[in-house]
Coordinates of C-alpha atoms (C1' of nucleotides) in Angstrom, one line a residue:
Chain V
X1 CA 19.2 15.8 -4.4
X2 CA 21.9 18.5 -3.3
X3 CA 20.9 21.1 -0.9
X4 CA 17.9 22.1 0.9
X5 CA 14.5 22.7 -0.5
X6 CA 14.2 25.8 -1.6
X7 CA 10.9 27.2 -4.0
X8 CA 12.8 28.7 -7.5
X9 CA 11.8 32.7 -6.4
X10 CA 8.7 33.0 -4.3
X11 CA 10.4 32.8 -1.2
X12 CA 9.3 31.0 1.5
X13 CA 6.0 33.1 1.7
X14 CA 3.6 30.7 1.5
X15 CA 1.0 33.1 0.5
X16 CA -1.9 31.3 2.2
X17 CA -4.4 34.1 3.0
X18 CA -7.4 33.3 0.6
X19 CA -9.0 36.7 0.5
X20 CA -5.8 37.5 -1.4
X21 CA -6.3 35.1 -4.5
X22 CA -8.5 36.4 -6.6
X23 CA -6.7 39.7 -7.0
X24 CA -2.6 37.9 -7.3
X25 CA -3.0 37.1 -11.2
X26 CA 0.5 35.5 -10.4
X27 CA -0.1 32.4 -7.9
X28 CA -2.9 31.1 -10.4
X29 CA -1.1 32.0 -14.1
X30 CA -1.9 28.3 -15.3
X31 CA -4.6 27.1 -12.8
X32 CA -7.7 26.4 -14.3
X33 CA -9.9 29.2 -13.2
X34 CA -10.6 32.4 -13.8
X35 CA -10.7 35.8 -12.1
X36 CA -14.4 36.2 -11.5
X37 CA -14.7 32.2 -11.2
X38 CA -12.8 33.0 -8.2
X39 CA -14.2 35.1 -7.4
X40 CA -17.0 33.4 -6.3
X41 CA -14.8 30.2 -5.4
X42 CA -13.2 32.8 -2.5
X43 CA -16.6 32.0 -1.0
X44 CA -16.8 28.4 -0.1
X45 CA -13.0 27.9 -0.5
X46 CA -10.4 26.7 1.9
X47 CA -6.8 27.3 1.9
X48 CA -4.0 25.1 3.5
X49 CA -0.4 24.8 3.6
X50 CA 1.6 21.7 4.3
X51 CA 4.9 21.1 5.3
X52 CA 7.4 19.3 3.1
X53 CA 6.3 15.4 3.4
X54 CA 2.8 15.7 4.5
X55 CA -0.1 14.0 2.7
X56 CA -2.6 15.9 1.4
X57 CA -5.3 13.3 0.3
X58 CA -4.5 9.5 0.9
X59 CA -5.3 6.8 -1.5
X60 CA -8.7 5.7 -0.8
X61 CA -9.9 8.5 0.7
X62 CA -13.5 9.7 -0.6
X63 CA -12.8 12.4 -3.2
X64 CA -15.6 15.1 -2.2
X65 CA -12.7 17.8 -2.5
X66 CA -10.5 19.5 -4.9
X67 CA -7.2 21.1 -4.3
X68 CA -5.7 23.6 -5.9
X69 CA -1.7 24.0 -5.8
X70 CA -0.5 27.8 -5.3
X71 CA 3.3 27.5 -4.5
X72 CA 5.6 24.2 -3.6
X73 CA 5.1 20.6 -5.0
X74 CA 3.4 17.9 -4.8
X75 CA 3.8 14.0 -5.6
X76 CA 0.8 11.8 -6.7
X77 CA 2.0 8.1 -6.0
X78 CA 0.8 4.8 -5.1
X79 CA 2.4 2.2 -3.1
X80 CA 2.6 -2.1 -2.9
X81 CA 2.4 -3.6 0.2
X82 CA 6.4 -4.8 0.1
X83 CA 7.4 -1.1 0.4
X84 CA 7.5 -0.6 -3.7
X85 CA 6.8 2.7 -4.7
X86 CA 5.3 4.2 -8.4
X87 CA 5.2 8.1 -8.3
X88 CA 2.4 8.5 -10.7
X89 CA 3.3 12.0 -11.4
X90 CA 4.6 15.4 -10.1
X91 CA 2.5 18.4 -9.4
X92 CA 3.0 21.9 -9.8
X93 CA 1.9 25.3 -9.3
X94 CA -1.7 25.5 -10.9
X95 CA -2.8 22.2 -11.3
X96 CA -5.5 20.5 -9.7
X97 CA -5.8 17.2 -7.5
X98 CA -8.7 15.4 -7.6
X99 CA -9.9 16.3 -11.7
X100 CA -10.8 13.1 -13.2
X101 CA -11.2 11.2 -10.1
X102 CA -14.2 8.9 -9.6
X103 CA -15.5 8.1 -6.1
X104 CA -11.9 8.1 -3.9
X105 CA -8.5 9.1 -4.7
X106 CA -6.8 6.6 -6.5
X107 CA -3.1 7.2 -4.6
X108 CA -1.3 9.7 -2.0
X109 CA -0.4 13.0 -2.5
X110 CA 2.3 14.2 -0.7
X111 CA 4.3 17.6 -0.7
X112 CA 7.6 17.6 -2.1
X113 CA 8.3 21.0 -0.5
X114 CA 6.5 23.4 1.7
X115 CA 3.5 23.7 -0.6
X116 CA 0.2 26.2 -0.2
X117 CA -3.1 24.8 -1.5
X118 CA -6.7 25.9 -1.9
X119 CA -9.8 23.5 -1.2
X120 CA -13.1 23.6 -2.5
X121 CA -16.0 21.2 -1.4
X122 CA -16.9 18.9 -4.6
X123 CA -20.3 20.2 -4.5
X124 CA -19.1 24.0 -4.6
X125 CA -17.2 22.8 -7.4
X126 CA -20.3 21.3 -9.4
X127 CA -22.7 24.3 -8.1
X128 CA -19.6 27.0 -10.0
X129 CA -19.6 24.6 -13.3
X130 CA -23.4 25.3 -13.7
X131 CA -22.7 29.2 -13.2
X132 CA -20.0 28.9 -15.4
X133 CA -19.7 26.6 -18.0
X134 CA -17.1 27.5 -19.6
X135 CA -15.6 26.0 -16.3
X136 CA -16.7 22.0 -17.2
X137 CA -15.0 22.9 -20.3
X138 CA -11.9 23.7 -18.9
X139 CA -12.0 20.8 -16.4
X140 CA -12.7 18.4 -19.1
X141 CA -9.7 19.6 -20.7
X142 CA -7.6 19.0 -17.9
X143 CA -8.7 15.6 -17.3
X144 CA -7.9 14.6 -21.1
X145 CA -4.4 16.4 -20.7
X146 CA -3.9 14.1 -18.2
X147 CA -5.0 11.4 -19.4
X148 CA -2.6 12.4 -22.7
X149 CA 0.0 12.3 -19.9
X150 CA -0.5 8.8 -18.7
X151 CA -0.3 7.7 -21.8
X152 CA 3.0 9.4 -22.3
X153 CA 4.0 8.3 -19.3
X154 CA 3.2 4.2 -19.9
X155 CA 5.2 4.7 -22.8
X156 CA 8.1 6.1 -20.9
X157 CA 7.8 3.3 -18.2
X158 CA 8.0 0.2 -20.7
X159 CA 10.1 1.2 -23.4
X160 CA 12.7 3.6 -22.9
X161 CA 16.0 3.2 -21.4
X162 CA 17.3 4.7 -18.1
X163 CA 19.2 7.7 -19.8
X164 CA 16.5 8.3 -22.5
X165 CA 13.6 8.1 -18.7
X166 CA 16.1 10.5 -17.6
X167 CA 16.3 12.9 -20.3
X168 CA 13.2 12.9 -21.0
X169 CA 12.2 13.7 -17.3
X170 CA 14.6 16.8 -17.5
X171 CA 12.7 17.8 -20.4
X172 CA 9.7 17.3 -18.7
X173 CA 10.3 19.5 -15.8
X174 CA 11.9 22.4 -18.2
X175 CA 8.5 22.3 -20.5
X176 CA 6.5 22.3 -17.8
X177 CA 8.2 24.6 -15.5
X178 CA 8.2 27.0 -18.3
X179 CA 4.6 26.6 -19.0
X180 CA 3.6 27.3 -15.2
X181 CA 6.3 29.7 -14.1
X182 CA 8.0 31.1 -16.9
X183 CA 11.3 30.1 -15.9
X184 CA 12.5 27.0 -18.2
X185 CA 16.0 26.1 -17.8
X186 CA 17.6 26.7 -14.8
X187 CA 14.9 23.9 -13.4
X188 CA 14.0 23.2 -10.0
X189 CA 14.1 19.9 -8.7
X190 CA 12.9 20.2 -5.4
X191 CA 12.4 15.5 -5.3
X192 CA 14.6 13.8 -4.1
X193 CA 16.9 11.3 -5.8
X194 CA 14.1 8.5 -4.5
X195 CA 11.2 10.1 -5.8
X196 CA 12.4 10.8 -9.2
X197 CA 13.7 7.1 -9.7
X198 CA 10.0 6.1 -8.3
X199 CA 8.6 8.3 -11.2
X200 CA 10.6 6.6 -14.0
X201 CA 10.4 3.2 -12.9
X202 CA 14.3 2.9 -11.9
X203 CA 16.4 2.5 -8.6
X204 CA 18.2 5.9 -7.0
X205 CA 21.6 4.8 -8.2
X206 CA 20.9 4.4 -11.6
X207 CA 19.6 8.0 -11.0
X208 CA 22.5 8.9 -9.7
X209 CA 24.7 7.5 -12.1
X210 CA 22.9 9.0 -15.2
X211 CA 23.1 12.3 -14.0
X212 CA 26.3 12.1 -13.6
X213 CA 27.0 10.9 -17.1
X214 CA 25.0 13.6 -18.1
X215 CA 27.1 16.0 -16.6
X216 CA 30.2 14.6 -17.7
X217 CA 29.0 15.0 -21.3
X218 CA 28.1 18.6 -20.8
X219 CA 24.6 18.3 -21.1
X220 CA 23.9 20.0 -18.0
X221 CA 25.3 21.3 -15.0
X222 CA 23.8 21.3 -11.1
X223 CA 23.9 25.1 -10.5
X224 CA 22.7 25.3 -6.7
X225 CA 20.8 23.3 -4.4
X226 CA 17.7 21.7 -6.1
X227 CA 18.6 23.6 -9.2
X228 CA 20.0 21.9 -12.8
X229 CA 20.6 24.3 -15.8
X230 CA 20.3 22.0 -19.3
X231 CA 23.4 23.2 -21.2
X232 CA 22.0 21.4 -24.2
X233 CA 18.5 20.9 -24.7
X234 CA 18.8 19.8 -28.5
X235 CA 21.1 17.4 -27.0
X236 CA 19.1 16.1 -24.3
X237 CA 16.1 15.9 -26.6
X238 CA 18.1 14.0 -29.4
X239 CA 19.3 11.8 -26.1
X240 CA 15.3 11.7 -25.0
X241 CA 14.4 10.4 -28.6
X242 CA 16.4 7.2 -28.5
X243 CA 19.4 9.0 -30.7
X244 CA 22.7 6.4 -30.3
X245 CA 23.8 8.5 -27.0
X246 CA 27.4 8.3 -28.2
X247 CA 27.4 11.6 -30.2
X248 CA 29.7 13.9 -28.1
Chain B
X1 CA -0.7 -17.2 -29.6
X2 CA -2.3 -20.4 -30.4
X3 CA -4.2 -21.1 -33.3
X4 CA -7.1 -18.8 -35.0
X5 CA -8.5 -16.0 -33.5
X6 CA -12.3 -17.0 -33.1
X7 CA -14.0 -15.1 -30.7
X8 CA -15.3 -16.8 -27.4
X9 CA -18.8 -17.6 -27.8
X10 CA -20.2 -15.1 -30.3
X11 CA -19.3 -16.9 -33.7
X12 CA -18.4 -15.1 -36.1
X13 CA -21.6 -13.2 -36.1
X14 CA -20.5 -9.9 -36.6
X15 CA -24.1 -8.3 -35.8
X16 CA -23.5 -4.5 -37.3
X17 CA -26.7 -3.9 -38.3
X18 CA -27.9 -0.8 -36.4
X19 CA -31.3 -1.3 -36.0
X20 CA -30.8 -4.9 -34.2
X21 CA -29.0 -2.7 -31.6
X22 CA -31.3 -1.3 -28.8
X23 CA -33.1 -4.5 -28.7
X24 CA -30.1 -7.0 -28.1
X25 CA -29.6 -6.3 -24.6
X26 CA -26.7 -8.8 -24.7
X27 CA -24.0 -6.4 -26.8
X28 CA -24.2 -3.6 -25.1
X29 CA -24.0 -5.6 -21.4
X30 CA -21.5 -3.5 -20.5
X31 CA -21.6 -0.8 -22.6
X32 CA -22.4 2.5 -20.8
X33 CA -25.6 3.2 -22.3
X34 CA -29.1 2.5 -21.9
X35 CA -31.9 1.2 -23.8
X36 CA -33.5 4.6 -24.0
X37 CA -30.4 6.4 -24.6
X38 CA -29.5 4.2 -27.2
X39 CA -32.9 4.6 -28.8
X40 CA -32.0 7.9 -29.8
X41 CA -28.9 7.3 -30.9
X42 CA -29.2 5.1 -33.3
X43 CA -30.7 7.8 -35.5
X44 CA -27.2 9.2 -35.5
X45 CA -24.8 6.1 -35.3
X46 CA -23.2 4.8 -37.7
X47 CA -22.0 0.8 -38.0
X48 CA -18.7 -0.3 -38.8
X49 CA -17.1 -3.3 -39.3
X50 CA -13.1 -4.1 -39.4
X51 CA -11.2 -7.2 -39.9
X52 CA -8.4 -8.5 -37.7
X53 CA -5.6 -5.6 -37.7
X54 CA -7.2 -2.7 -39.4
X55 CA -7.2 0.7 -38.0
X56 CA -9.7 2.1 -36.0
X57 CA -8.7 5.7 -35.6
X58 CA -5.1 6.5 -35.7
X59 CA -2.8 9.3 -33.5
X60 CA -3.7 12.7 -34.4
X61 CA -7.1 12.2 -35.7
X62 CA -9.6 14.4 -35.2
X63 CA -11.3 13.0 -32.2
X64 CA -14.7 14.1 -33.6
X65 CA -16.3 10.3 -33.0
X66 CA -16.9 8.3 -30.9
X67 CA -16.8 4.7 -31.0
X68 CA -18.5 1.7 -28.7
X69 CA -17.5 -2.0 -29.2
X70 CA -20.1 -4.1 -29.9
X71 CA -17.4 -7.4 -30.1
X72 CA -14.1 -8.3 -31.0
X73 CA -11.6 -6.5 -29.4
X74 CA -8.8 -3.4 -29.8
X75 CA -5.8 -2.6 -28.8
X76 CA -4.5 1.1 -28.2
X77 CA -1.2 1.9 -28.8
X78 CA 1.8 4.1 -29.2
X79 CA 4.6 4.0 -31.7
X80 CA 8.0 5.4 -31.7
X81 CA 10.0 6.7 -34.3
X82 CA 12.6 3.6 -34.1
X83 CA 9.7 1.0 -34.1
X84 CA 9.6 0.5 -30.2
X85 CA 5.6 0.0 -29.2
X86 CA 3.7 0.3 -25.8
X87 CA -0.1 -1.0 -25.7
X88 CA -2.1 1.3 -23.8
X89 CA -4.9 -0.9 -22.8
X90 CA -6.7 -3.3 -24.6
X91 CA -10.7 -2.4 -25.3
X92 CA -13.3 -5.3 -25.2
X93 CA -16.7 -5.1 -26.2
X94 CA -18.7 -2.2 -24.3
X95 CA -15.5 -0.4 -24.1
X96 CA -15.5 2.8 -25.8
X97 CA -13.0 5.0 -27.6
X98 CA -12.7 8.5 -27.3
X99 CA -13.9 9.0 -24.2
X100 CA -12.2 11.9 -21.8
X101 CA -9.7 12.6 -25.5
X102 CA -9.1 16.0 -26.1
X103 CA -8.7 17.4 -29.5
X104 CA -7.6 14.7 -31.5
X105 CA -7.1 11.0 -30.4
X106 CA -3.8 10.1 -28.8
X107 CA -3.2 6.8 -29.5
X108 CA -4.0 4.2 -32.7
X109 CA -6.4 1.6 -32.0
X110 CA -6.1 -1.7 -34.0
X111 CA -8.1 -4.5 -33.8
X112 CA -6.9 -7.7 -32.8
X113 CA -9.8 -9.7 -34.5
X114 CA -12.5 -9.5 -36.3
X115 CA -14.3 -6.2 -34.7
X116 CA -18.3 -4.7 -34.6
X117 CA -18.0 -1.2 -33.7
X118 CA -20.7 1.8 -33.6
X119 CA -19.8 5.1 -33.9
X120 CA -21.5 8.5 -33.0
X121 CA -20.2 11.7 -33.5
X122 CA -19.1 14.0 -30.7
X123 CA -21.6 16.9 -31.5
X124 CA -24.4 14.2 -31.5
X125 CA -23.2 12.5 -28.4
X126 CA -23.3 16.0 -26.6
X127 CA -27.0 16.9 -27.8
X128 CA -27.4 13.2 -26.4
X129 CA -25.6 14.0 -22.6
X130 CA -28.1 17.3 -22.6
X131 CA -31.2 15.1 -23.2
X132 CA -30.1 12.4 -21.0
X133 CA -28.1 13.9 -18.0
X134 CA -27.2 10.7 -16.4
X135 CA -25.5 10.4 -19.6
X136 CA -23.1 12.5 -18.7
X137 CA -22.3 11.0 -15.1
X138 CA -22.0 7.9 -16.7
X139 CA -19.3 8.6 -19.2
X140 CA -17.2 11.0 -16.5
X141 CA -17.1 7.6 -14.7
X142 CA -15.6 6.0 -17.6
X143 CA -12.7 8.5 -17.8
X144 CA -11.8 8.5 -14.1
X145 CA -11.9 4.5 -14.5
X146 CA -9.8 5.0 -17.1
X147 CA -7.4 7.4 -15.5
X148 CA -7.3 4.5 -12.4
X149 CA -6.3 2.0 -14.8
X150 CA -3.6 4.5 -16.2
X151 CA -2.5 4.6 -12.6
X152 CA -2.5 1.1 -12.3
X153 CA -0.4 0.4 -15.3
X154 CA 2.2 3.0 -14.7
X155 CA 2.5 1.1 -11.3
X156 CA 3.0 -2.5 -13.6
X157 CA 5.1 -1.0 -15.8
X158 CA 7.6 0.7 -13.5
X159 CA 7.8 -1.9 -10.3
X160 CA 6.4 -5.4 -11.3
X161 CA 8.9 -8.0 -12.4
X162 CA 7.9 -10.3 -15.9
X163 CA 6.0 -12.5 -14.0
X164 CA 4.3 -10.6 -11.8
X165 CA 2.9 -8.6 -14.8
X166 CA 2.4 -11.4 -16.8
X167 CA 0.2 -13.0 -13.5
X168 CA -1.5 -9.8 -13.4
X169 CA -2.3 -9.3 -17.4
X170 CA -3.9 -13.0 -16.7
X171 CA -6.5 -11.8 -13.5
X172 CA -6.8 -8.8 -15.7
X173 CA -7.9 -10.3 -18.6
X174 CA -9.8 -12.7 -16.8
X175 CA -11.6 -10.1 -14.1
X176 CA -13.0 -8.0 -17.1
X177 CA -14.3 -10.5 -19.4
X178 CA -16.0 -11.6 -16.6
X179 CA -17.6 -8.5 -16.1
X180 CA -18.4 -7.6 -19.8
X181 CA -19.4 -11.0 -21.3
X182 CA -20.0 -13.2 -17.5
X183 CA -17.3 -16.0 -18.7
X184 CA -14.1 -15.3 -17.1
X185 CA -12.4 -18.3 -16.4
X186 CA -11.3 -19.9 -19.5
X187 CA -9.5 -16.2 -20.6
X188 CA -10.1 -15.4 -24.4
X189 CA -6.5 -14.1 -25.4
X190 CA -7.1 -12.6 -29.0
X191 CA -3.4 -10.8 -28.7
X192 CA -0.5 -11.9 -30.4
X193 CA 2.4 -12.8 -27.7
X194 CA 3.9 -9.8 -29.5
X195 CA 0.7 -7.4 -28.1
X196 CA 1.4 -9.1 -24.6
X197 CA 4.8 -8.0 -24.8
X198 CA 4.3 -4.5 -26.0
X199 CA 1.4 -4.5 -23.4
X200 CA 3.3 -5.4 -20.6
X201 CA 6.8 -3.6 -21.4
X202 CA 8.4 -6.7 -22.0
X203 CA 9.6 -8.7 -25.2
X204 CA 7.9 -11.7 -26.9
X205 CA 10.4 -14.3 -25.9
X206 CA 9.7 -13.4 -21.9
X207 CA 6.4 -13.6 -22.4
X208 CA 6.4 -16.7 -23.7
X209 CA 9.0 -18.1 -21.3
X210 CA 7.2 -17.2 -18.4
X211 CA 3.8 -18.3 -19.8
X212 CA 5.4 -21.7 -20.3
X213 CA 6.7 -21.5 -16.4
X214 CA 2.9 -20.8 -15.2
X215 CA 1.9 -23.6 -17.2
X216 CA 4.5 -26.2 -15.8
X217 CA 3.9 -24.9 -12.4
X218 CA 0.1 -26.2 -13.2
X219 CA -1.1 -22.6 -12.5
X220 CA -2.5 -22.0 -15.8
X221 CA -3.4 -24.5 -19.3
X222 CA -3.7 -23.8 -22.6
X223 CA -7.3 -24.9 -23.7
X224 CA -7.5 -24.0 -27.2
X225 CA -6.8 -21.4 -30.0
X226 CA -5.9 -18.2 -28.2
X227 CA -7.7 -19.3 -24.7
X228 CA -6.2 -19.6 -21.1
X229 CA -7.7 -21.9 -18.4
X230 CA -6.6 -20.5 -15.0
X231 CA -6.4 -23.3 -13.0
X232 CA -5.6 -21.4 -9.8
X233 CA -6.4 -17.7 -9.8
X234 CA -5.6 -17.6 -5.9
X235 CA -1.6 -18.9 -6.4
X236 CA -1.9 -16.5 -9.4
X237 CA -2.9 -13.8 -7.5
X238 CA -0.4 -14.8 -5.0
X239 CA 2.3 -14.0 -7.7
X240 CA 1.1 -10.9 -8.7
X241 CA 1.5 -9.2 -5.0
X242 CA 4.7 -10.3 -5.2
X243 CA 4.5 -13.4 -3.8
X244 CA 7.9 -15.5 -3.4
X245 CA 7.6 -17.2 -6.4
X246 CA 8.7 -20.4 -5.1
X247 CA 5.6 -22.6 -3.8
X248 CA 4.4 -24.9 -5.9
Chain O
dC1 C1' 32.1 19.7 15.7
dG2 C1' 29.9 15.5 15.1
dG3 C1' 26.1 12.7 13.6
dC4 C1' 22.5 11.5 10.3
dG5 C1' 20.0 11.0 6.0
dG6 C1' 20.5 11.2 1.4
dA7 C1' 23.8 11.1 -2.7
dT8 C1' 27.5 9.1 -5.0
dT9 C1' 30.6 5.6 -6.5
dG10 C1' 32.4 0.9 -7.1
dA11 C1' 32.1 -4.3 -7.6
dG12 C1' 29.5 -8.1 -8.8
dC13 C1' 25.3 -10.2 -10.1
dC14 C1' 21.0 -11.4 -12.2
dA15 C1' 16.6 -10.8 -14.7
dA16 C1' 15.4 -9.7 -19.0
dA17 C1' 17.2 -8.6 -23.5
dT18 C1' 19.4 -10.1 -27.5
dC19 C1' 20.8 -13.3 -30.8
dA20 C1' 19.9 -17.6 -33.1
dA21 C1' 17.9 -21.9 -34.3
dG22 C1' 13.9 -24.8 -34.7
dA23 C1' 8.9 -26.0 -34.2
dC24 C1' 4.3 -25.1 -34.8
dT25 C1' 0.2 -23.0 -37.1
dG26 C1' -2.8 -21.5 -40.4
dG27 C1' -3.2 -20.4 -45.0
dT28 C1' -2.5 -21.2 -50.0
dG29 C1' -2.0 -23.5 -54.1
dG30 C1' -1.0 -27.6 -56.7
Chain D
dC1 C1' -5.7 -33.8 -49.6
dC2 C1' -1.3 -32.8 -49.0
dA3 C1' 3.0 -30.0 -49.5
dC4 C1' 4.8 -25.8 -48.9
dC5 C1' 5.4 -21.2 -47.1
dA6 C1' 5.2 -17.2 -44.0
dG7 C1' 4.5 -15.8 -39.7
dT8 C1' 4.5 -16.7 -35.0
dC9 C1' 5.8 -19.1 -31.0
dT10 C1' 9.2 -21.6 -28.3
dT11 C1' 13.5 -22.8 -26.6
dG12 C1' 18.5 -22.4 -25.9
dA13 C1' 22.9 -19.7 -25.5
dT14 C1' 24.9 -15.5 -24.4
dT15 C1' 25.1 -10.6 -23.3
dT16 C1' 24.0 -6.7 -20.8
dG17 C1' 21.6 -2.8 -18.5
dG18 C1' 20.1 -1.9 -14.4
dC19 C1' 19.8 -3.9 -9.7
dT20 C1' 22.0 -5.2 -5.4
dC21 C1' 25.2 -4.8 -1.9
dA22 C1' 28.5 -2.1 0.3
dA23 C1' 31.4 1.7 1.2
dT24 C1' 32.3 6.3 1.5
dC25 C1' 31.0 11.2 0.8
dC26 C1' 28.6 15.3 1.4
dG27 C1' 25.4 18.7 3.2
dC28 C1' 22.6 20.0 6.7
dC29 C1' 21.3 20.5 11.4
dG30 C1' 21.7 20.3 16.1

DNA sequence: CGGCGGATTGAGCCAAATCAAGACTGGTGG
DNA sequence: CCACCAGTCTTGATTTGGCTCAATCCGCCG
């Protein structure tokens, strides 16, 4: 969107060395697992990194694996044969690709930014569930939560207006940022202009063009590259619930 | 749309009694349990009954049941605060409710006619999984199908034109009657226009525009009261990949 | 410094929304 | 049995939000 990529604080160490998981409570602060579940994970567990725009599972591919994201982002999308794109939804820092699948991955995954994963065999994953239980629980939870999501999403999709998708997405990232990293508001937007017009069902000027008017009305301001600080969250939020959108 | 909502073929039978259940292999075709399984839980279900456009569960219940349709058909939804509505998916008998929810349900569900549901409650249902393993296979399966048809909608929603969705709600429709109840060509459509609309992210008056295009293009007929012939699925199909548009 | 891909901005257009009548349907009561 | 009523569907006229097409512009990288 403006400037290079650029992960919010963690550098560009991508942190890939498994053997130093379990112990760094911060790479994993919302993944699903626990210490001494990875513990034994660290065991049968692979780590990866991919560059910005490389695919990390492919739509149809047999889903025997699970991934795990540590740093970067990630871009779950599916694509017609004409070239039309739907990004299904963005991942983050902690959560999981491959939760809720059936037999094959439903659509690509592909890094928004220089992203580090971890990979563990489905099996492994099933054997750790039966050692801990509390594990299924926790991985049922996550599939429901997203699951809540697409729900919020197909609601977002066919019935909201461009600047309510828009505010709303801002929103989005800012909640869940905060969740996964702490950091809320100066949010980092390491998608292009493309992807996030893919997510929300709308073309890249209309993107464009919105943010913009956003910015114009003072309800936020692009601080650096890849970075947006929300000036006005009530605002945005009043904006994200369908208020008029003249109020300023 | 057209007339009375009678459903297809099952009269207006409405076949709640429980104990008629795990014999009648015929209304449970599709449903994801078996004979044995549902042997034992018909010592814990519950029957229930509800007319055209009652409430099934609503947002924010207590997703502590369970629910299986036995006939009719649902429709689960989301309502803003202005009145704006998105169908999430529309449930036909064998589908279940409450499958891969979390806490509390995230959606209403209304029924579009008359409706036979059973209902089990969650703590019974997980006694059930224990005794019954395979159970528990089964009804992850449901939730990742789920989640692919969550996938698939975001796609409609966000980069399919009016009548590409409306030529896909059509296959749809026909595809998975076909699989729950083996007729699928003339297409039960128990919906209001207004359903289709709120399904599909559009409003009534497109859907019944377009409808009326498909029909003069001889692609589809209006048999009777709320059912669709397709008279050609593969020129239908052609439309819904985005097919020009313009070969008739 | 110059070129390239993505972002922005403008002008005009078009698909779907909106507004507005009617027509049909099913249900109700006389 | 029919007339009427309410709700839904259909069709037409018009508006409009977002798309398309077409220049630039900008930041990044060689």
């Amino acid at each position: 969107m403006y400037g290079s990529i650029v992960p919010p604080s963690a550098s560009a160490r991508t942190d890939t060395r498994l053997s130093s998981l379990p112990d760094a409570a911060s790479p994993v602060l919302c993944a699903p697992l626990r210490r001494e579940e990875l513990r034994d994970l660290v065991r049968t567990q692979r780590a990866l990194v991919r560059a910005r725009g490389q695919a990390v599972v492919r739509e149809g591919d047999r889903a025997d694996r699970f991934f795990v994201l540590n740093s970067g982002a990630v871009a779950l999308q599916r694509s017609l044969p004409d070239g039309r794109r739907q990004v299904l939804d963005f991942l983050w820092r902690g959560d999981v690709i491959g939760v809720g699948d059936g037999e094959r991955f439903g659509y690509d995954a592909l890094t928004l930014a220089d992203t580090a994963l971890c990979t563990v065999s489905r099996p492994d994953l099933e054997r750790l569930t039966e050692d801990y239980p509390e594990l299924a629980t926790r991985l049922a939870r996550i599939g429901s939560e997203r699951l809540t999501h697409a729900f919020d999403r197909m609601t977002l999709l066919g019935r909201l207006s461009a600047e309510e998708k828009l505010a709303s997405f801002l929103l989005e990232l800012s909640e869940r940022q905060g969740r996964c990293s702490g950091r809320s508001n100066p949010v980092w937007v390491p998608m292009s202009a493309t992807d996030i017009a893919d997510y929300l069902g709308l073309r890249v000027e209309t993107v464009s063009r919105r943010t913009s008017a956003f910015q114009k009305k003072g309800l936020i301001r692009r601080v650096e590259s890849h970075r947006i600080a929300l000036l006005d969250p009530a605002a945005l939020r009043e904006v994200a619930e369908g208020g008029e959108g003249d109020e300023d």
